[in-house]
Short mmCIF file of C-alpha atoms in Angstrom, two decimals:
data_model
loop_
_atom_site.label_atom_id
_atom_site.label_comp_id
_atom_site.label_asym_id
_atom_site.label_seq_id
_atom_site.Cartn_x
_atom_site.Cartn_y
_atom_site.Cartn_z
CA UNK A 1 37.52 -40.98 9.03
CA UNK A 2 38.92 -37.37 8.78
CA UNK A 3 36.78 -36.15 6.13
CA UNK A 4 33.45 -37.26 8.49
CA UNK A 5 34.75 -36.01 11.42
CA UNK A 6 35.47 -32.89 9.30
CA UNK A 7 31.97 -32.81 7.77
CA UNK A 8 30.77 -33.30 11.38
CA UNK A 9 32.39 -30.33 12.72
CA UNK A 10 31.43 -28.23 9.95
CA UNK A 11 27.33 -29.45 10.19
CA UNK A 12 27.82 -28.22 14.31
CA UNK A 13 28.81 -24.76 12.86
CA UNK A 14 26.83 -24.59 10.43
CA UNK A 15 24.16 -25.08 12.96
CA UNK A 16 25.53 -22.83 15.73
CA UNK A 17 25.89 -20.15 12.77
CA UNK A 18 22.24 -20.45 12.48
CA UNK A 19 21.62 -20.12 16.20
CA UNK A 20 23.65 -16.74 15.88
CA UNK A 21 21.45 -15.96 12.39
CA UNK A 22 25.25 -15.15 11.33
CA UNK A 23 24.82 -14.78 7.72
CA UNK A 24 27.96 -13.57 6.51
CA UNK A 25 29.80 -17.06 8.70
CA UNK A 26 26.81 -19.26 7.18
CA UNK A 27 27.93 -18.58 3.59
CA UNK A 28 31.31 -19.31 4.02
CA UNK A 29 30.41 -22.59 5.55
CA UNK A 30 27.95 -23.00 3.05
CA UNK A 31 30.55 -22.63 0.46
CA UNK A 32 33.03 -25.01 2.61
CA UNK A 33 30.28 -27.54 2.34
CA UNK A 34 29.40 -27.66 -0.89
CA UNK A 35 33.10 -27.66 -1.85
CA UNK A 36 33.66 -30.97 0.23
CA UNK A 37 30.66 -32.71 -1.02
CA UNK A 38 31.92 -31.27 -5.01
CA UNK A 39 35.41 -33.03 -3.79
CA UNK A 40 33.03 -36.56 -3.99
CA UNK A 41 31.69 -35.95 -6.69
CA UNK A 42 27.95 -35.33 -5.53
CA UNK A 43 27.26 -32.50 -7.77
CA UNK A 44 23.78 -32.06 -6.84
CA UNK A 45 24.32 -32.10 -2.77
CA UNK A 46 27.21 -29.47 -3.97
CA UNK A 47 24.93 -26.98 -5.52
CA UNK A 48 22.11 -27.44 -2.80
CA UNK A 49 24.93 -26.10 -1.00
CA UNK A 50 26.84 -23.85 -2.85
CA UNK A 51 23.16 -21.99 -3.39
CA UNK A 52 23.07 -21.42 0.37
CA UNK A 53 26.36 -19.94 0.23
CA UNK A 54 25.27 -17.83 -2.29
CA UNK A 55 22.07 -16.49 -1.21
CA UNK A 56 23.50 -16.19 2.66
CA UNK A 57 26.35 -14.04 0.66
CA UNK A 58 24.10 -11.96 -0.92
CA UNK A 59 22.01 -11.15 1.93
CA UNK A 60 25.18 -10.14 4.42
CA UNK A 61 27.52 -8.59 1.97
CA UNK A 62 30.15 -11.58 1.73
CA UNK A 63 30.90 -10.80 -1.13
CA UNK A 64 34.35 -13.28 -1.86
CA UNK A 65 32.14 -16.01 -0.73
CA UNK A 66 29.02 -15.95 -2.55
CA UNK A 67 31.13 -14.81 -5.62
CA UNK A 68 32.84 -18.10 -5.37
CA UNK A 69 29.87 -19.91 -4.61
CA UNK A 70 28.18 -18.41 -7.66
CA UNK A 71 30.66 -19.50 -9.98
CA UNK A 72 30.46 -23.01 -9.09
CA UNK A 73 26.72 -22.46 -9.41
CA UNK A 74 27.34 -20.98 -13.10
CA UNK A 75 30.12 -23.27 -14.19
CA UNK A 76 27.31 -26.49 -13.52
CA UNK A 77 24.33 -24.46 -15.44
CA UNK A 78 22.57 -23.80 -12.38
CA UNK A 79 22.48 -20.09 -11.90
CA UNK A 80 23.51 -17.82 -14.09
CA UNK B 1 -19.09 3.30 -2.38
CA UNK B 2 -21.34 6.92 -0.51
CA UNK B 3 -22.76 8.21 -2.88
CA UNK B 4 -21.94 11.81 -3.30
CA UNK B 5 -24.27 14.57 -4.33
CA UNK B 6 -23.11 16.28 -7.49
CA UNK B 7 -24.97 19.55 -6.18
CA UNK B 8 -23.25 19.31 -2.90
CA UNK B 9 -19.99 19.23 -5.20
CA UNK B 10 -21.16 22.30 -7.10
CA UNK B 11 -21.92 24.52 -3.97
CA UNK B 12 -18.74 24.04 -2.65
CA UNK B 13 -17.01 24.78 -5.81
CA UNK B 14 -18.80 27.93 -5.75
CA UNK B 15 -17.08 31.57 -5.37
CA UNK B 16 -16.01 31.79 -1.98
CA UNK B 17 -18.75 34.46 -1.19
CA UNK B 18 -21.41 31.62 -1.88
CA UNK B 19 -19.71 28.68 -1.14
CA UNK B 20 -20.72 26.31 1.34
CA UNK B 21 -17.79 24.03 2.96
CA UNK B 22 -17.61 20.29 2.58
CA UNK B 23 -20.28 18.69 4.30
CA UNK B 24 -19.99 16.71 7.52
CA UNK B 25 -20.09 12.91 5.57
CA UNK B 26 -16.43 14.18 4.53
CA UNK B 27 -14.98 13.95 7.69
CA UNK B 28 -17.21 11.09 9.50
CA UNK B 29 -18.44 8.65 7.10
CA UNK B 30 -15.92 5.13 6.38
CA UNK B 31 -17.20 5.08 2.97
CA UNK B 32 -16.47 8.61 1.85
CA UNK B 33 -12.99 7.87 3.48
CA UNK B 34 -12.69 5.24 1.39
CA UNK B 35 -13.52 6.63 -1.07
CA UNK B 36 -11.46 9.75 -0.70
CA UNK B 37 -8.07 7.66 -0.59
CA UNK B 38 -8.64 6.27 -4.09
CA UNK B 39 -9.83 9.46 -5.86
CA UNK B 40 -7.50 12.08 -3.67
CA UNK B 41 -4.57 10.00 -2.09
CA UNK B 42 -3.95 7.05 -5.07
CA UNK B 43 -4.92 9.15 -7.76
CA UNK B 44 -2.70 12.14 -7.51
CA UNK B 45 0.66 12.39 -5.61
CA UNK B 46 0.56 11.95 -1.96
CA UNK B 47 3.58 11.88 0.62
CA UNK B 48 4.67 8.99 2.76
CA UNK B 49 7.87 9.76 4.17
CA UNK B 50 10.85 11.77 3.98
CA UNK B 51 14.03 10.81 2.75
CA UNK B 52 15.90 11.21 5.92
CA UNK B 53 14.62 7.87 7.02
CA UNK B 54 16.99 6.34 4.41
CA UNK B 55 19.50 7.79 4.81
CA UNK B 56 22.45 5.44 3.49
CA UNK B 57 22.73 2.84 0.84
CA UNK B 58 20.87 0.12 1.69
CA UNK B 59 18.25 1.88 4.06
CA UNK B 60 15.02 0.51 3.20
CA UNK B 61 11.89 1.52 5.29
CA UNK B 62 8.41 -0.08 4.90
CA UNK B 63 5.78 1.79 4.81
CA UNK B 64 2.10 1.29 4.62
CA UNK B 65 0.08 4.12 2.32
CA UNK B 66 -3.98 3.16 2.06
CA UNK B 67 -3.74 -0.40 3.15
CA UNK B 68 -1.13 -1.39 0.74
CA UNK B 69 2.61 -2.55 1.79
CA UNK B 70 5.18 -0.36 0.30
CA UNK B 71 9.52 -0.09 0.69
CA UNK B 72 11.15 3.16 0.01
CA UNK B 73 15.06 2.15 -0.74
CA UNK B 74 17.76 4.08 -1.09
CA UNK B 75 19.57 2.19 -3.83
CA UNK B 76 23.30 1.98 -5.12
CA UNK B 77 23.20 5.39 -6.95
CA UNK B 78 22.13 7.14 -3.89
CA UNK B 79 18.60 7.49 -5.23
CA UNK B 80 15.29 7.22 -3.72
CA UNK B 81 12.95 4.55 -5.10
CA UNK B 82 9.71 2.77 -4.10
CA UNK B 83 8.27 -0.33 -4.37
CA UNK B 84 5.36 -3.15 -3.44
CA UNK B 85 6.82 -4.36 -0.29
CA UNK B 86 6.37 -8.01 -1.45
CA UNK B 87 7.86 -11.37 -2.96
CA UNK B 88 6.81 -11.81 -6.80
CA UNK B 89 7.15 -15.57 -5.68
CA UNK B 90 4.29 -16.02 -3.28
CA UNK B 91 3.85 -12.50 -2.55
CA UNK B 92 5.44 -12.48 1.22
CA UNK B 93 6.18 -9.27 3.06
CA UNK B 94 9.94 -8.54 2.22
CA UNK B 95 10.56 -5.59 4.44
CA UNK B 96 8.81 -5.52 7.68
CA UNK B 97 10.94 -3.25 9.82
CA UNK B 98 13.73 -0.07 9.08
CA UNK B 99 16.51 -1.79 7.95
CA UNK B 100 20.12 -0.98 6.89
CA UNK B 101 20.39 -3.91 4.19
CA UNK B 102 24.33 -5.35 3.81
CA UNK B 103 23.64 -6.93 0.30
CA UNK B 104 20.16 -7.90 -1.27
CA UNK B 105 16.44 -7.86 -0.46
CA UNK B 106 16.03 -11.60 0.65
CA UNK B 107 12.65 -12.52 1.08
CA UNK B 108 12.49 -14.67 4.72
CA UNK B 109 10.29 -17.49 3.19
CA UNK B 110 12.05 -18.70 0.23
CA UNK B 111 15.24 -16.34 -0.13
CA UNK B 112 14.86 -15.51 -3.48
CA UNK B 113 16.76 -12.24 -3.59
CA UNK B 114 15.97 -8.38 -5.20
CA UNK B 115 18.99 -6.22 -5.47
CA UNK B 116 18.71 -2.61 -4.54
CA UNK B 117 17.57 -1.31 -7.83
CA UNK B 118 14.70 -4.29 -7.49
CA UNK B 119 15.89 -6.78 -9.99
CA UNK B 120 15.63 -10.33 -9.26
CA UNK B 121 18.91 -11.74 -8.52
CA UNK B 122 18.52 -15.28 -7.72
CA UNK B 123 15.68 -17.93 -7.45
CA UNK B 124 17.40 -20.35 -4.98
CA UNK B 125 16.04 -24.35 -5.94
CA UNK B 126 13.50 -22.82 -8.32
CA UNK B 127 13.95 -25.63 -10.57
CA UNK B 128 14.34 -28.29 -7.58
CA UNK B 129 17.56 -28.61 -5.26
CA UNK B 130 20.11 -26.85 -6.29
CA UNK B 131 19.07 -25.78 -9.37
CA UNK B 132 17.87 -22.38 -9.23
CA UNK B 133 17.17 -21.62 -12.84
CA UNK B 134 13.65 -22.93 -14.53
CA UNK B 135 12.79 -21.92 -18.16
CA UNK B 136 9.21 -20.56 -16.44
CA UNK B 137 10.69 -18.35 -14.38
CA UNK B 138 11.93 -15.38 -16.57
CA UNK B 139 13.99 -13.26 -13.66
CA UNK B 140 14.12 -10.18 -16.11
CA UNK B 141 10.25 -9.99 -15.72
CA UNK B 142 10.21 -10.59 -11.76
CA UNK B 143 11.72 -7.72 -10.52
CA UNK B 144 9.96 -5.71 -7.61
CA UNK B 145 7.06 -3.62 -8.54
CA UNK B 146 8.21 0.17 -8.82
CA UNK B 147 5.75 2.50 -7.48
CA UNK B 148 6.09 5.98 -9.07
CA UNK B 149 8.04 8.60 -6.72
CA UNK B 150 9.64 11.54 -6.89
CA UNK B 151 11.21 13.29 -3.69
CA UNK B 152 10.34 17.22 -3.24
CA UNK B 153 11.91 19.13 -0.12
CA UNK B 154 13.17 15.97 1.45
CA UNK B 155 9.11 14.44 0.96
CA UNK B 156 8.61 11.20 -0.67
CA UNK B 157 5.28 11.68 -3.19
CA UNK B 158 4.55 8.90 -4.81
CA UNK B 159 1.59 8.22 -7.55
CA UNK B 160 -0.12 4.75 -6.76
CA UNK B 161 -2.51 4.99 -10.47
CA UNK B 162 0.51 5.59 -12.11
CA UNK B 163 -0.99 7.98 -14.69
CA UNK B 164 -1.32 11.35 -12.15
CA UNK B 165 0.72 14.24 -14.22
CA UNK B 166 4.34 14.34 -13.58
CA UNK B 167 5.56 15.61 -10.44
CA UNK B 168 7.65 18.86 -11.97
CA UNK B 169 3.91 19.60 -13.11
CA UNK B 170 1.89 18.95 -10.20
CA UNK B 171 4.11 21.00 -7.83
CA UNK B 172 5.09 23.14 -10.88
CA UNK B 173 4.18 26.41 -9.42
CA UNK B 174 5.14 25.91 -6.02
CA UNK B 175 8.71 24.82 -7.00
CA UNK B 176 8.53 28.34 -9.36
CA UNK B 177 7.38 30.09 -5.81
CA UNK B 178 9.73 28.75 -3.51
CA UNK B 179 12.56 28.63 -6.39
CA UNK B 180 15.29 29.84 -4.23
CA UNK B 181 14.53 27.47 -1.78
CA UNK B 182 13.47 23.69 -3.75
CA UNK B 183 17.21 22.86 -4.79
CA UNK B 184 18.99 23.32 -1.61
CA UNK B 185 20.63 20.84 0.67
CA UNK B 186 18.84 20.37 3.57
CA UNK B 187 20.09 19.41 7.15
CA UNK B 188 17.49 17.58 9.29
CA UNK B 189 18.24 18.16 13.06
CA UNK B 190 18.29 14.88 14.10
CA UNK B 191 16.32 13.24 17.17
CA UNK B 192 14.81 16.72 18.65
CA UNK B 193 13.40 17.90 15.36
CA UNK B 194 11.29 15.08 14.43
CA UNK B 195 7.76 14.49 16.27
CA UNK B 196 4.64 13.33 16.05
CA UNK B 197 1.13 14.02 17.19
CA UNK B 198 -1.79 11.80 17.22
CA UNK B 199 -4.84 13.70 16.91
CA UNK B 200 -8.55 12.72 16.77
CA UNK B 201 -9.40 14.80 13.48
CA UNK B 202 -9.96 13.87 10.08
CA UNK B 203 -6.82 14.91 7.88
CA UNK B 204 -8.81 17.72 5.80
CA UNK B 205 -8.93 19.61 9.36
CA UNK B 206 -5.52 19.76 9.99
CA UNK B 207 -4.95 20.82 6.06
CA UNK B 208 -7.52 23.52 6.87
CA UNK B 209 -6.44 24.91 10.11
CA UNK B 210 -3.05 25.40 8.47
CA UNK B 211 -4.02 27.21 4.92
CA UNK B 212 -5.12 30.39 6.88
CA UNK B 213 -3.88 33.08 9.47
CA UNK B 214 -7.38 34.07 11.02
CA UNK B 215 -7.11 31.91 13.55
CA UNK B 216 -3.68 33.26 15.01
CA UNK B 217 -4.16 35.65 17.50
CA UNK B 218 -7.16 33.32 18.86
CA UNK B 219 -5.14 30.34 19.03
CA UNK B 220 -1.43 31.32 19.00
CA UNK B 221 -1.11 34.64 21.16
CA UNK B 222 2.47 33.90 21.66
CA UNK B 223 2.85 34.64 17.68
CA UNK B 224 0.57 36.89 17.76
CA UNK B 225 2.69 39.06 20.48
CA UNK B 226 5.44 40.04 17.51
CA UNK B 227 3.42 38.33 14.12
CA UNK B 228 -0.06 40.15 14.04
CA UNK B 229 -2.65 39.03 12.04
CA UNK B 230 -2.35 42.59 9.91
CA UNK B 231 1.37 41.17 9.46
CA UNK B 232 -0.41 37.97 7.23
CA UNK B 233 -1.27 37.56 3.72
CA UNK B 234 -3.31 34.62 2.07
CA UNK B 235 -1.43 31.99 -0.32
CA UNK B 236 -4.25 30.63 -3.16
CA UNK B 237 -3.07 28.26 -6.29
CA UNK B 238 -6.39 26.83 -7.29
CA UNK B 239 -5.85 23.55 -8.45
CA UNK B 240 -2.37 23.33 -6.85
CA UNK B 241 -1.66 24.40 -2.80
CA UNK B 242 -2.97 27.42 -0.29
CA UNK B 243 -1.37 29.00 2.83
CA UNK B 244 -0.72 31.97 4.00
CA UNK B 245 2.68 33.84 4.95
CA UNK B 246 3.84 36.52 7.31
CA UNK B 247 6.07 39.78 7.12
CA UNK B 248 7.39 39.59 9.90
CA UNK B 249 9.27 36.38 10.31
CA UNK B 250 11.92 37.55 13.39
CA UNK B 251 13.23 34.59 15.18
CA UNK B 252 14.33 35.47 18.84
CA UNK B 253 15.11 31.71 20.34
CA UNK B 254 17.10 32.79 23.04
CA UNK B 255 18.41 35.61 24.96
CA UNK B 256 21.98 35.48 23.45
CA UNK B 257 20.00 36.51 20.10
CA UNK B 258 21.95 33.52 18.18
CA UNK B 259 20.09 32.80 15.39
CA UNK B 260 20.19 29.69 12.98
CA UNK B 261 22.28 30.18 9.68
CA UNK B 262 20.41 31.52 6.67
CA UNK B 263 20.02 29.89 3.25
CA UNK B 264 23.00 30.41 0.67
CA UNK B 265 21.31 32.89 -2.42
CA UNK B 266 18.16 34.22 -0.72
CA UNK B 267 16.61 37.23 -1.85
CA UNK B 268 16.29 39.79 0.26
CA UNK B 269 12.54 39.58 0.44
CA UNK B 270 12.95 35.96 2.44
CA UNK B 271 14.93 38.67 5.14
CA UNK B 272 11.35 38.94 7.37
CA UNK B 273 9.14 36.43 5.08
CA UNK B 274 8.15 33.17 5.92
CA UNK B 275 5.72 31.21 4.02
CA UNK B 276 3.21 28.19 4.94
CA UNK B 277 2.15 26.27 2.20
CA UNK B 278 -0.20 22.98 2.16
CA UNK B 279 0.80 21.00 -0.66
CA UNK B 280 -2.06 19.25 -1.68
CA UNK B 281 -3.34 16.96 -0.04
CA UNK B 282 -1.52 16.19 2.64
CA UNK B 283 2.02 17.98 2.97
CA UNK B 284 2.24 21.22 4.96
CA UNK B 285 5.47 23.06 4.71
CA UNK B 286 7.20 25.88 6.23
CA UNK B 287 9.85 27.71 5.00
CA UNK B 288 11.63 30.36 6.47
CA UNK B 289 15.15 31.90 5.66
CA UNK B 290 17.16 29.69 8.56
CA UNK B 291 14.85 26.42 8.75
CA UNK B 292 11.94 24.63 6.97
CA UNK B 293 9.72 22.17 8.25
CA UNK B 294 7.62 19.53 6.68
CA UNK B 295 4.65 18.11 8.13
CA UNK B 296 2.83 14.70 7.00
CA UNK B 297 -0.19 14.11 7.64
CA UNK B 298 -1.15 10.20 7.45
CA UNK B 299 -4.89 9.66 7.57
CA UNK B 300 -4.76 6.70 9.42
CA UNK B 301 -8.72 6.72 9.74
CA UNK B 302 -11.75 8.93 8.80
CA UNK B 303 -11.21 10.72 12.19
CA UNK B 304 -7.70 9.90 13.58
CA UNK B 305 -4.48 11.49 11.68
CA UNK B 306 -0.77 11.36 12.69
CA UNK B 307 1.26 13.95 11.87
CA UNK B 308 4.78 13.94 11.69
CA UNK B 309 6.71 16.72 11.66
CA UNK B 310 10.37 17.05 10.32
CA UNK B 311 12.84 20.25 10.68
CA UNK B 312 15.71 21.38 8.34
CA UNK B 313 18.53 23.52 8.42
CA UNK B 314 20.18 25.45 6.08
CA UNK B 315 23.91 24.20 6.92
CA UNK B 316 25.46 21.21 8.36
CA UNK B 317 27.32 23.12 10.79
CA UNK B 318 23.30 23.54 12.60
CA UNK B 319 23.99 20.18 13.13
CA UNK B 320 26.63 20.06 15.83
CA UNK B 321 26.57 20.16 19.69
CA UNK B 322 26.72 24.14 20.45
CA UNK B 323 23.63 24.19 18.17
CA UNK B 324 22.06 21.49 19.95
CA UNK B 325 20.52 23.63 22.78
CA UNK B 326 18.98 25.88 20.63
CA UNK B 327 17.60 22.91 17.91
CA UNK B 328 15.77 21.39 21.03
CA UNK B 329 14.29 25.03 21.99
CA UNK B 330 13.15 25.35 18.08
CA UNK B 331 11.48 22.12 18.27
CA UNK B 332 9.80 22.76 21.35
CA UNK B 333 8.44 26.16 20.06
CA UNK B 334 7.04 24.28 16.62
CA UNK B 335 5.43 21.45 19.38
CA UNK B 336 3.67 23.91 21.34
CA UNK B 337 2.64 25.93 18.20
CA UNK B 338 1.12 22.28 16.91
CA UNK B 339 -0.27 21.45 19.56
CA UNK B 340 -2.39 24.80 20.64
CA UNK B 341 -3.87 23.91 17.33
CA UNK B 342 -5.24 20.10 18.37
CA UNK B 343 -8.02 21.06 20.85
CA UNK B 344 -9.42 22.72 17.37
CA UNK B 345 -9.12 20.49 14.97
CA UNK B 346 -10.55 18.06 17.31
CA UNK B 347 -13.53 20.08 18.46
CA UNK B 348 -14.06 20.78 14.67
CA UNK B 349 -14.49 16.87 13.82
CA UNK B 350 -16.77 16.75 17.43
CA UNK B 351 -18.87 19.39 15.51
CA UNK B 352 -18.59 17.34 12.07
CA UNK B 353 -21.31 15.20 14.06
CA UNK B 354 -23.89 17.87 14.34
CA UNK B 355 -26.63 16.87 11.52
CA UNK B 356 -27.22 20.00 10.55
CA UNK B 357 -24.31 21.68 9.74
CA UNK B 358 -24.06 22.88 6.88
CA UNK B 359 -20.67 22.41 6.09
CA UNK B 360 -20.29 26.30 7.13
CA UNK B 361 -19.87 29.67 5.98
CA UNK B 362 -16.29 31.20 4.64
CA UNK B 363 -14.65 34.26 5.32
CA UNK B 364 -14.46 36.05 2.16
CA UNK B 365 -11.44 37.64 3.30
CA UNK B 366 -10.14 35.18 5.38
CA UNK B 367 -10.71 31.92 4.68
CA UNK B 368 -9.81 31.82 0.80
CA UNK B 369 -7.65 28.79 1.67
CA UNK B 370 -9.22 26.91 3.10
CA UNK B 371 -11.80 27.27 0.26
CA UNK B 372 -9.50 27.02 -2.36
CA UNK B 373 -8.57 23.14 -0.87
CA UNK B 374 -11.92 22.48 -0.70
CA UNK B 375 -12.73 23.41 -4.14
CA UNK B 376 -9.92 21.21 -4.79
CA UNK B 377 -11.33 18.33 -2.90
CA UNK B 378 -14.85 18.61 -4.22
CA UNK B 379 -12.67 18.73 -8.15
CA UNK B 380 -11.08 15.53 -7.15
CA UNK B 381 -14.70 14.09 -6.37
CA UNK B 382 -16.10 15.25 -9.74
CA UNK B 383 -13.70 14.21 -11.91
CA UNK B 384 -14.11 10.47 -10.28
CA UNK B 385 -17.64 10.48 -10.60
#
């Protein structure tokens, strides 16, 4: 019940970050994201995500983020 | 394509007492403007912008030179490079305003992302979601198409053939001439010193009016009241650039008799010379002891050019507020100099239209510039055909 309430929260800011076009927030939601859906073990809904986070984070200069995001990318073989 | 008469070519690559100027298809006819951008703009170096529109990391300013897309960047090392201004995925505009870039290039439709030096970074769902990695899609050979480019004086040149000789050769001599000046830091003045005019006239025109003095005390009395024509020598470089320069350079911008700061290592000949050069084809520059300006000229159609004009100083401190009034008095003395010379240049393109002109009769004495970048022109049109 938390965890969807939580996911339902975050999909509201992700979409309000989107709205704003607030790249540098989208990432680290992105990355938020794809961590919860790695957490249930749906690896491929993880790095649909954690690919947002990553490109989001290379476009405004998060730089923490999408380096996070990127290893989680690298670690399943799908970036490198 | 116009087809151009190789005889035509000949007579105006005759001696200046003989010669006969180009004739009036150069400067009204779409197809010898077409023409003329492939064998004189994409074929040699040509200018299309000045550095001080990127001015940061990350700056990156699109740009469109004969119809094709282009990005100049400022990249990581604090270099200037250029580039096709488009996706290698589905070839999408990347760039299509002046930016200040946080990160990466992202293209808007499918994100995949350049870094500043314009290698592919990433390839987001390339191989399906998530999965941005495909055995197809070789990143190392993806990066953004470099453009060759070299910056001069603050100018971006860049060589769209790719095989035009290399910049140190093509502006060899000039760099030699203006050696005290080509190496030092320049301070653009910010907002005041940088204008444009739009201006009915085919680009050659404006390169013309500016490679000689003869028309000075006609056009410009106000120089002509302390810089007479007597004062003016001719600048030829067959092959290379024209101009002429004056003796007499003597600023006097206000009544306190401030004057700009002077360049660090100048000879003492630069003390009253000043020197305008047209950099073939289409950069005009000024240098003087305390300033230079550059002008571009962007033939934007066979008889409509913009030209922008750009001023320097010689020391940051020309920069700040108590130089401001006098900056905005400089600029406004360049305008009004530019722009007593637009009524001419655009009654010479009205008289391009007279059929029987035959593209006119030089000056031996006088007008051995404007030959000399006609020679240059009708060279251009000879080696292409």
């Amino acid at each position: 019940m938390n965890r969807e309430l939580s996911a339902t929260r975050l999909n509201d800011e992700i979409t309000q970050a989107h709205l704003a076009d607030d790249r540098y927030r989208l990432c680290a939601l992105y990355l938020q994201a794809g961590e919860m859906k790695e957490a249930a073990g749906d690896i491929n809904a993880a790095c649909f995500l954690f690919t947002q986070a990553y490109v989001y984070g290379l476009d405004s200069g998060n730089e923490d983020d999408s380096s996070k995001a990127r290893a989680r990318l690298v670690a399943y073989g799908r970036d490198k | 394509m116009t087809r151009i008469d190789s005889d035509m070519l000949n007579k105006v690559k005759e001696p200046v007492e003989t010669a006969r100027g180009l004739p009036n298809e150069f400067y009204t006819d779409p197809d010898v403007f077409a023409a003329e951008r492939r064998v004189v703009f994409a074929q040699n170096w040509a200018c299309i912008g000045f550095g001080k529109d990127v001015p940061e990391k990350g700056s990156a300013m699109p740009v469109e030179f004969l119809g094709q897309p282009l990005l100049i960047l400022r990249d990581g090392d604090l270099g200037i490079k250029v580039f096709q201004n488009v996706c290698r995925h589905r070839g999408m505009i990347l760039v299509d305003q002046p930016t200040a870039l946080r990160g990466v290039i992202r293209c808007p439709y499918h994100s995949w992302c350049y870094d500043l030096a314009g290698r592919l970074r990433t390839t987001p769902h390339v191989g399906g979601p998530g999965q941005n990695l495909h055995e197809s899609v070789k990143r190392e050979e993806l990066g953004l198409i470099e453009v060759r480019s070299h910056v001069f004086l603050d100018m971006i040149w860049v060589n769209l053939s790719g095989d035009a000789p290399a910049f140190e050769d093509y502006a060899g001599k000039l760099r030699q001439r203006w050696s005290e000046f080509v190496d030092q830091p320049l301070w653009h003045g910010g907002e005041m010193s940088s204008f444009s005019l739009d201006v009915k006239t085919n680009w050659k025109l404006a390169v013309e009016n500016y490679c000689e003095s003869y028309h000075l005390p006609w056009i410009h009395p106000g120089l002509n009241s302390y810089s007479r024509l007597e004062d003016h020598y001719n600048i030829v470089e067959p092959m290379a650039f024209s101009g002429q320069g004056t003796l007499v350079y003597n600023p006097q911008l206000d009544d306190s008799g401030r004057t700009f700061s002077r360049f660090s290592g100048l000879g003492s000949k630069w003390d009253t010379v000043a020197e305008y050069i047209t950099l073939y084809p289409n950069a005009l520059l000024g240098v003087h002891k305390d300033h230079i300006f550059a002008i571009l000229l962007d033939a934007v159609a066979v008889d409509r050019t913009i030209e922008r004009v750009e001023v320097y100083y010689a020391s940051e401190e020309m920069l700040g507020e108590d130089w401001r009034d006098l900056r905005v008095r400089h600029a406004e003395m360049w305008r009004e100099v530019f722009e007593e010379d637009i009524f001419v240049v655009e009654g010479m393109q009205r008289g391009r239209s007279a059929q029987l002109f035959d593209g006119g009769k030089f000056s031996p004495v006088m007008d051995n510039g404007t030959h000399c970048f006609h020679d240059w022109v009708a060279q251009r049109f000879s080696l292409a055909s």
